[in-house]
């Protein structure tokens, strides 16, 4: 997808303006946003509901009171991590550009190239320590409301623990609350009379509760693939319903109790689940690995920003609502990407625009760009819910941002490593995390890392 150049960098001699900025969330996006905003001279407060940084990378064995996430009054658990999760991207490609995700050699850390989730959280903790971001974060603080006030500023109402609601005014707000908390559920005709249990992958942690059960798992994305293999060792049968399969059902190589089906047609009172391929299974559990909704319950934009079939919009370059730019921005909406470098590029751009070092087009120009983008998606037959899917153009997007920033584009080794990993995952779905053929790219990455890692304490 072509991303036209439409903003300009201002002369370096222009004095920078310091803004008072609220960042919502201390996950990876909020942390790098805080760093870049402070680097640009802004004063920053990061609001974090949990008692530590890391966002979705903070594992908890706890699950929500409503296992499929439909009850608005359920207890909310932020993380969607399952205990066995390993990254599906190599650490070299994953890391922030100037803080490489390298093996530390420390005790209790995971040295693998595709590490478990604990190692990613450790990396984010190291990032916070290295750049002193912890002092910017208000922990155990729930943002209840963000809305416009007079003068184009933003009121942020927050509550720390059992304390009183506190109202504060900021020049700008950067929303970094993640998008792996509000489950999307498959619509299944007859599900109201089906007698089994339902669960969303958001509330999956370990396989033991599935022992001897017949499970129908909906979805074949990364989490669906991982979880189906995780529970296959204890479940009696695992049946995967996937949009990508339209050719009947068949077994999965290496697994005697896992079958792939087309999508579900209906559920029935006798316990049967019927698939498009005509087959039926009497199931105990339906496990929805069906993704998430963008959800901003605290945000009031007077209708300027909406979530319509999982399109957050209108947004210029997935970041700025034209009518509220640059005072409201979103970091981390794109998916099917290498997230951390993209978050870094977005954050640098936001920080530079708020300081006046970089200019945005006019509101009218931004809206024309947004509408042209939406029209191109529609003409290509891309569903609205895939608006923020950047699988085909993430590096083009990153390099566009790099051009606006006047910095170097994405490293060639990172692009090639992402491609090589995707191909290896398809060829070796069971072993790609431990067997690969891109060692030369790893060497290139580490040569690039030397200028950063030699400055870091061991």
Coordinates of C-alpha atoms in Angstrom, one line a residue:
X1 CA 0.0 0.0 0.0
X2 CA 1.4 3.4 -0.9
X3 CA 1.8 5.9 1.9
X4 CA 2.3 9.4 0.4
X5 CA 4.5 11.9 2.0
X6 CA 2.4 14.8 3.2
X7 CA 3.9 16.4 6.3
X8 CA 7.0 18.5 6.6
X9 CA 9.8 18.9 9.1
X10 CA 10.3 22.5 10.3
X11 CA 13.7 24.2 10.4
X12 CA 15.8 22.9 13.3
X13 CA 16.4 26.4 14.6
X14 CA 12.7 26.8 15.5
X15 CA 12.4 26.8 19.4
X16 CA 10.6 23.7 20.7
X17 CA 7.5 23.9 22.8
X18 CA 7.1 21.9 25.9
X19 CA 3.6 20.4 26.5
X20 CA 2.1 18.8 29.5
X21 CA 1.1 15.3 28.3
X22 CA -0.9 12.5 29.8
X23 CA -0.1 9.0 28.6
X24 CA -2.8 6.3 29.3
X25 CA -1.1 3.0 30.0
X26 CA 2.3 1.7 30.9
X27 CA 2.6 -1.2 28.5
X28 CA 5.2 -1.2 25.8
X29 CA 3.5 1.6 23.9
X30 CA 3.0 3.9 26.9
X31 CA 6.6 3.3 28.0
X32 CA 8.2 4.3 24.7
X33 CA 5.8 7.2 24.3
X34 CA 6.8 8.5 27.7
X35 CA 10.5 8.2 26.8
X36 CA 10.1 10.0 23.4
X37 CA 7.9 12.7 24.8
X38 CA 10.4 13.5 27.6
X39 CA 13.3 13.4 25.1
X40 CA 11.5 16.0 23.1
X41 CA 11.2 18.2 26.2
X42 CA 7.6 17.6 27.3
X43 CA 6.5 16.9 30.8
X44 CA 4.8 13.5 31.1
X45 CA 2.5 11.7 33.5
X46 CA 1.8 8.0 32.7
X47 CA -1.4 6.5 34.2
X48 CA -1.2 2.8 34.9
X49 CA -4.0 0.7 36.4
X50 CA -1.7 -2.1 37.5
X51 CA 1.0 -2.0 40.1
X52 CA 3.8 -2.6 37.6
X53 CA 4.8 -1.7 34.0
X54 CA 4.4 -4.1 31.1
X55 CA 0.7 -4.0 30.2
X56 CA -0.4 -7.2 28.5
X57 CA 3.1 -8.7 29.2
X58 CA 2.3 -9.0 32.9
X59 CA 1.2 -12.6 33.3
X60 CA -1.5 -13.3 35.9
X61 CA -3.1 -16.7 36.6
X62 CA -6.3 -14.9 37.4
X63 CA -9.1 -14.9 34.9
X64 CA -12.3 -12.9 34.7
X65 CA -15.6 -13.7 36.3
X66 CA -17.3 -14.0 32.9
X67 CA -15.1 -16.4 30.8
X68 CA -16.3 -15.0 27.5
X69 CA -16.2 -11.4 28.5
X70 CA -19.7 -10.2 27.7
X71 CA -20.7 -9.1 31.1
X72 CA -19.9 -5.3 31.4
X73 CA -19.8 -5.7 35.2
X74 CA -17.2 -8.5 35.2
X75 CA -13.9 -8.1 37.0
X76 CA -11.4 -7.0 34.3
X77 CA -8.1 -8.8 34.0
X78 CA -5.8 -6.8 31.6
X79 CA -3.5 -9.6 30.4
X80 CA -4.3 -12.2 27.8
X81 CA -1.1 -14.2 28.3
X82 CA -1.2 -18.0 28.7
X83 CA 1.5 -19.7 30.8
X84 CA 3.2 -21.4 27.9
X85 CA 3.4 -18.4 25.6
X86 CA 6.6 -17.8 23.7
X87 CA 7.1 -15.0 21.2
X88 CA 6.4 -15.8 17.6
X89 CA 9.0 -13.3 16.5
X90 CA 12.8 -13.4 17.2
X91 CA 14.1 -11.1 19.9
X92 CA 16.4 -9.3 17.5
X93 CA 13.5 -8.1 15.4
X94 CA 11.3 -7.4 18.3
X95 CA 13.3 -4.8 20.3
X96 CA 13.2 -1.1 20.3
X97 CA 15.7 0.2 17.8
X98 CA 18.2 1.9 20.3
X99 CA 17.6 -0.6 23.1
X100 CA 18.2 -4.0 21.5
X101 CA 16.5 -7.1 23.0
X102 CA 19.6 -9.1 23.6
X103 CA 20.3 -12.0 25.9
X104 CA 21.5 -10.6 29.2
X105 CA 23.1 -13.7 30.7
X106 CA 21.5 -12.9 34.0
X107 CA 20.1 -15.6 36.3
X108 CA 16.4 -16.4 35.8
X109 CA 16.3 -14.9 32.4
X110 CA 15.4 -16.7 29.2
X111 CA 18.3 -16.8 26.7
X112 CA 16.3 -18.3 23.8
X113 CA 15.9 -16.5 20.6
X114 CA 12.1 -16.9 20.8
X115 CA 11.7 -16.4 24.6
X116 CA 8.8 -16.9 26.9
X117 CA 6.7 -14.0 28.0
X118 CA 8.6 -13.5 31.3
X119 CA 11.7 -12.5 29.3
X120 CA 9.7 -9.8 27.4
X121 CA 8.5 -8.4 30.7
X122 CA 12.1 -8.4 31.9
X123 CA 13.2 -6.5 28.8
X124 CA 10.5 -3.9 29.4
X125 CA 11.6 -3.6 33.0
X126 CA 15.2 -3.1 31.8
X127 CA 14.0 -0.4 29.4
X128 CA 12.2 1.4 32.3
X129 CA 15.4 1.3 34.4
X130 CA 17.7 2.3 31.6
X131 CA 15.7 5.5 30.8
X132 CA 14.3 6.3 34.2
X133 CA 10.7 6.1 33.1
X134 CA 9.4 4.7 36.4
X135 CA 9.4 8.1 38.0
X136 CA 6.8 9.2 35.4
X137 CA 4.3 6.4 36.2
X138 CA 1.4 6.6 38.6
X139 CA 0.7 3.0 39.5
X140 CA -2.6 1.6 40.7
X141 CA -4.3 4.5 39.1
X142 CA -7.4 4.0 37.0
X143 CA -8.3 6.6 34.4
X144 CA -12.1 7.1 34.7
X145 CA -12.6 9.9 32.2
X146 CA -10.7 11.8 29.5
X147 CA -12.6 14.7 27.9
X148 CA -12.2 18.1 26.2
X149 CA -12.4 21.3 28.3
X150 CA -12.2 24.9 27.5
X151 CA -9.2 26.1 25.5
X152 CA -8.8 22.8 23.7
X153 CA -7.2 21.1 26.6
X154 CA -8.0 17.8 28.1
X155 CA -9.4 16.9 31.5
X156 CA -8.2 13.5 32.9
X157 CA -10.1 12.2 35.9
X158 CA -8.3 9.4 37.7
X159 CA -8.6 7.4 40.9
X160 CA -5.8 5.8 42.8
X161 CA -6.8 2.7 44.8
X162 CA -9.6 3.6 47.2
X163 CA -8.8 7.3 47.0
X164 CA -10.9 10.2 45.7
X165 CA -11.4 11.0 42.0
X166 CA -8.7 13.5 40.9
X167 CA -9.3 15.9 38.0
X168 CA -6.3 17.4 36.1
X169 CA -5.9 19.3 32.9
X170 CA -3.3 18.4 30.2
X171 CA -2.3 20.0 26.9
X172 CA -2.4 16.6 25.1
X173 CA -3.4 12.9 25.7
X174 CA -1.7 9.9 24.2
X175 CA -3.8 6.8 24.4
X176 CA -1.8 3.6 24.9
X177 CA -4.2 1.3 26.7
X178 CA -3.6 -1.7 24.4
X179 CA -6.1 -3.8 22.5
X180 CA -6.0 -7.3 24.0
X181 CA -8.5 -7.0 26.8
X182 CA -12.0 -6.7 25.3
X183 CA -12.9 -10.0 23.7
X184 CA -14.6 -10.4 20.3
X185 CA -16.9 -13.4 20.3
X186 CA -18.1 -15.5 17.3
X187 CA -21.8 -15.2 16.5
X188 CA -23.1 -18.8 16.6
X189 CA -26.7 -19.5 15.7
X190 CA -28.3 -21.6 18.5
X191 CA -25.7 -20.9 21.1
X192 CA -28.3 -19.9 23.6
X193 CA -29.6 -23.4 23.9
X194 CA -26.3 -25.2 23.6
X195 CA -25.5 -26.8 27.0
X196 CA -21.7 -26.6 27.0
X197 CA -19.2 -24.1 28.4
X198 CA -17.8 -21.1 26.5
X199 CA -14.4 -19.4 27.0
X200 CA -12.5 -16.7 25.2
X201 CA -8.7 -17.1 24.8
X202 CA -8.4 -13.9 26.9
X203 CA -9.2 -16.2 29.9
X204 CA -7.1 -19.2 28.9
X205 CA -4.0 -19.8 31.1
X206 CA -3.2 -23.5 31.4
X207 CA -4.5 -26.7 29.7
X208 CA -5.4 -28.8 32.7
X209 CA -9.1 -27.7 32.9
X210 CA -9.5 -29.2 29.4
X211 CA -8.6 -32.7 30.5
X212 CA -10.7 -35.4 28.7
X213 CA -12.9 -32.7 27.2
X214 CA -14.1 -32.4 23.6
X215 CA -13.1 -28.9 22.6
X216 CA -14.1 -26.8 19.6
X217 CA -11.6 -24.0 19.1
X218 CA -12.6 -21.1 16.9
X219 CA -9.7 -19.3 15.1
X220 CA -6.4 -20.2 13.5
X221 CA -4.3 -17.2 14.3
X222 CA -1.2 -17.3 16.5
X223 CA -3.0 -17.7 19.8
X224 CA -5.4 -20.3 18.3
X225 CA -2.5 -22.4 16.9
X226 CA -0.6 -22.2 20.2
X227 CA -3.5 -23.0 22.4
X228 CA -4.8 -25.9 20.3
X229 CA -1.4 -27.6 20.6
X230 CA -1.3 -26.7 24.3
X231 CA -4.6 -28.4 25.2
X232 CA -4.1 -31.4 22.7
X233 CA -2.0 -33.1 25.3
X234 CA -4.8 -33.3 27.8
X235 CA -8.1 -33.0 25.8
X236 CA -9.9 -36.0 24.3
X237 CA -10.5 -34.2 21.0
X238 CA -9.7 -30.7 19.7
X239 CA -11.6 -29.4 16.7
X240 CA -10.4 -26.2 15.1
X241 CA -12.9 -24.1 13.2
X242 CA -11.2 -21.7 10.8
X243 CA -12.3 -19.3 8.1
X244 CA -9.2 -20.2 6.1
X245 CA -10.3 -23.9 5.7
X246 CA -13.1 -24.5 3.2
X247 CA -12.1 -28.0 2.1
X248 CA -13.8 -30.3 4.6
X249 CA -12.1 -31.5 7.7
X250 CA -8.8 -33.3 8.2
X251 CA -6.3 -34.2 10.9
X252 CA -3.2 -32.2 11.9
X253 CA 0.1 -33.9 11.3
X254 CA 1.7 -35.0 14.5
X255 CA -1.6 -35.0 16.5
X256 CA -4.0 -37.9 16.7
X257 CA -6.7 -35.9 18.4
X258 CA -6.7 -32.6 16.5
X259 CA -8.9 -31.9 13.4
X260 CA -9.3 -28.8 11.3
X261 CA -12.8 -27.8 10.1
X262 CA -14.5 -25.0 8.2
X263 CA -16.4 -22.5 10.2
X264 CA -19.4 -23.3 12.6
X265 CA -22.9 -23.2 11.1
X266 CA -24.9 -23.8 14.3
X267 CA -25.0 -25.1 17.9
X268 CA -27.7 -27.4 19.2
X269 CA -29.5 -28.3 22.4
X270 CA -28.1 -31.9 22.2
X271 CA -24.6 -30.6 22.5
X272 CA -23.7 -30.8 18.8
X273 CA -21.7 -28.2 16.9
X274 CA -22.3 -28.3 13.1
X275 CA -19.6 -27.1 10.7
X276 CA -19.9 -25.8 7.1
X277 CA -18.3 -29.0 5.9
X278 CA -21.4 -30.9 7.1
X279 CA -19.7 -32.6 10.0
X280 CA -20.9 -32.4 13.5
X281 CA -19.2 -32.8 16.9
X282 CA -20.8 -33.2 20.3
X283 CA -18.6 -30.8 22.3
X284 CA -18.1 -29.9 25.9
X285 CA -16.3 -26.5 25.4
X286 CA -16.2 -23.8 22.8
X287 CA -13.0 -21.8 23.0
X288 CA -13.1 -18.5 21.1
X289 CA -9.7 -17.5 19.8
X290 CA -11.4 -14.8 17.9
X291 CA -9.5 -11.6 18.7
X292 CA -10.3 -8.4 20.5
X293 CA -12.2 -5.1 20.2
X294 CA -10.6 -1.7 20.5
X295 CA -12.1 -0.3 23.6
X296 CA -11.7 3.1 25.2
X297 CA -14.4 3.3 28.0
X298 CA -12.8 6.4 29.6
X299 CA -12.5 8.5 26.4
X300 CA -15.1 11.1 25.5
X301 CA -14.4 12.9 22.2
X302 CA -17.9 14.3 21.5
X303 CA -18.3 11.8 18.7
X304 CA -15.1 12.9 16.9
X305 CA -13.6 9.4 17.3
X306 CA -15.7 6.2 17.1
X307 CA -15.1 2.5 17.0
X308 CA -17.1 1.0 14.1
X309 CA -16.7 -2.7 13.4
X310 CA -13.2 -2.4 15.0
X311 CA -12.2 0.6 12.9
X312 CA -11.0 3.4 15.2
X313 CA -11.6 6.5 13.2
X314 CA -11.3 8.7 11.6
X315 CA -7.5 8.6 12.2
X316 CA -4.7 10.1 10.2
X317 CA -2.0 7.5 9.8
X318 CA -3.7 5.4 12.5
X319 CA -2.7 8.0 15.1
X320 CA -4.4 11.4 14.9
X321 CA -8.1 12.3 14.7
X322 CA -7.9 15.2 12.2
X323 CA -10.4 17.4 14.2
X324 CA -8.5 16.9 17.5
X325 CA -4.9 16.7 16.2
X326 CA -2.4 16.9 17.6
X327 CA -3.9 17.0 21.1
X328 CA -5.2 13.5 21.0
X329 CA -3.3 10.6 19.6
X330 CA -3.3 6.8 19.7
X331 CA -0.2 4.6 19.9
X332 CA -0.3 0.9 19.0
X333 CA -3.5 0.3 17.0
X334 CA -1.9 -1.5 14.1
X335 CA -1.7 -5.3 14.2
X336 CA 0.0 -8.1 12.3
X337 CA 3.2 -6.1 12.8
X338 CA 6.5 -6.1 14.7
X339 CA 5.1 -4.0 17.5
X340 CA 7.9 -2.4 19.5
X341 CA 9.7 -0.6 16.6
X342 CA 6.4 0.6 15.2
X343 CA 5.4 2.0 18.6
X344 CA 8.8 3.7 18.8
X345 CA 8.3 5.4 15.4
X346 CA 4.8 6.5 16.2
X347 CA 5.9 7.9 19.6
X348 CA 8.8 9.9 18.1
X349 CA 6.4 11.4 15.5
X350 CA 3.8 12.4 18.1
X351 CA 6.5 13.9 20.3
X352 CA 8.0 15.9 17.4
X353 CA 4.6 17.2 16.3
X354 CA 3.6 18.3 19.8
X355 CA 6.9 20.2 20.2
X356 CA 6.4 22.0 16.9
X357 CA 9.5 20.4 15.3
X358 CA 7.3 18.6 12.8
X359 CA 4.1 20.0 11.2
X360 CA 0.9 18.2 10.3
X361 CA -1.1 18.9 7.2
X362 CA -4.3 20.9 7.6
X363 CA -7.4 19.2 9.1
X364 CA -8.9 19.1 5.6
X365 CA -5.8 17.5 4.0
X366 CA -5.7 14.9 6.8
X367 CA -9.4 14.0 6.3
X368 CA -8.8 13.7 2.5
X369 CA -6.0 11.3 3.2
X370 CA -8.1 9.3 5.7
X371 CA -11.0 9.0 3.2
X372 CA -8.7 8.0 0.4
X373 CA -7.3 5.3 2.6
X374 CA -10.7 4.0 3.6
X375 CA -11.8 4.1 -0.1
X376 CA -8.7 2.0 -1.1
X377 CA -9.6 -0.6 1.5
X378 CA -13.1 -0.8 0.3
X379 CA -12.0 -1.0 -3.4
X380 CA -9.7 -3.9 -2.4
X381 CA -12.4 -5.8 -0.6
X382 CA -10.8 -5.4 2.8
X383 CA -13.4 -5.6 5.6
X384 CA -13.7 -2.6 7.9
X385 CA -12.5 -4.7 10.9
X386 CA -9.1 -5.1 9.1
X387 CA -8.5 -1.3 8.9
X388 CA -5.6 -1.5 11.3
X389 CA -4.1 -4.7 9.9
X390 CA -0.7 -3.8 8.5
X391 CA 0.5 -7.2 7.5
X392 CA 1.3 -6.1 4.0
X393 CA 2.8 -2.7 4.6
X394 CA 4.1 -2.2 8.1
X395 CA 7.7 -1.4 7.0
X396 CA 6.4 1.0 4.3
X397 CA 4.5 2.7 7.2
X398 CA 7.5 2.7 9.5
X399 CA 9.8 4.1 6.8
X400 CA 7.2 6.9 6.0
X401 CA 7.4 7.9 9.7
X402 CA 11.2 7.7 9.6
X403 CA 11.2 10.1 6.7
X404 CA 9.0 12.5 8.6
X405 CA 11.4 12.3 11.5
X406 CA 14.5 12.7 9.5
X407 CA 15.9 9.4 10.8
X408 CA 17.1 6.2 9.2
X409 CA 14.5 3.8 7.9
X410 CA 13.9 0.3 9.2
X411 CA 17.0 -1.8 9.1
X412 CA 17.2 -4.2 6.1
X413 CA 18.1 -7.1 8.3
X414 CA 14.9 -6.5 10.4
X415 CA 12.7 -6.6 7.3
X416 CA 14.5 -9.7 6.0
X417 CA 14.3 -11.4 9.4
X418 CA 10.6 -10.8 9.7
X419 CA 10.1 -12.3 6.2
X420 CA 12.4 -15.3 7.0
X421 CA 10.6 -16.0 10.2
X422 CA 7.2 -15.9 8.5
X423 CA 8.4 -18.4 5.9
X424 CA 10.0 -20.6 8.5
X425 CA 6.8 -20.6 10.7
X426 CA 4.9 -21.9 7.7
X427 CA 7.4 -24.6 6.8
X428 CA 8.2 -25.7 10.4
X429 CA 5.1 -24.8 12.5
X430 CA 6.2 -27.2 15.3
X431 CA 9.9 -26.2 15.5
X432 CA 10.4 -22.7 13.9
X433 CA 11.2 -21.2 17.3
X434 CA 14.1 -23.5 17.8
X435 CA 15.3 -24.2 14.2
X436 CA 16.0 -21.5 11.6
X437 CA 18.2 -20.6 8.7
X438 CA 18.7 -16.9 9.1
X439 CA 21.8 -16.9 11.3
X440 CA 23.5 -14.5 8.9
X441 CA 20.8 -12.0 9.7
X442 CA 21.3 -12.5 13.5
X443 CA 25.0 -11.6 12.9
X444 CA 24.0 -8.5 11.0
X445 CA 21.6 -7.5 13.8
X446 CA 24.3 -7.9 16.5
X447 CA 26.8 -5.9 14.5
X448 CA 24.2 -3.1 14.4
X449 CA 23.5 -3.5 18.2
X450 CA 27.2 -3.0 19.2
X451 CA 26.8 0.8 19.2
X452 CA 24.1 0.5 21.8
X453 CA 24.9 -2.6 23.9
X454 CA 28.5 -1.5 24.5
X455 CA 27.0 1.4 26.5
X456 CA 24.7 -0.7 28.7
X457 CA 25.7 -2.1 32.1
X458 CA 25.7 -5.9 32.4

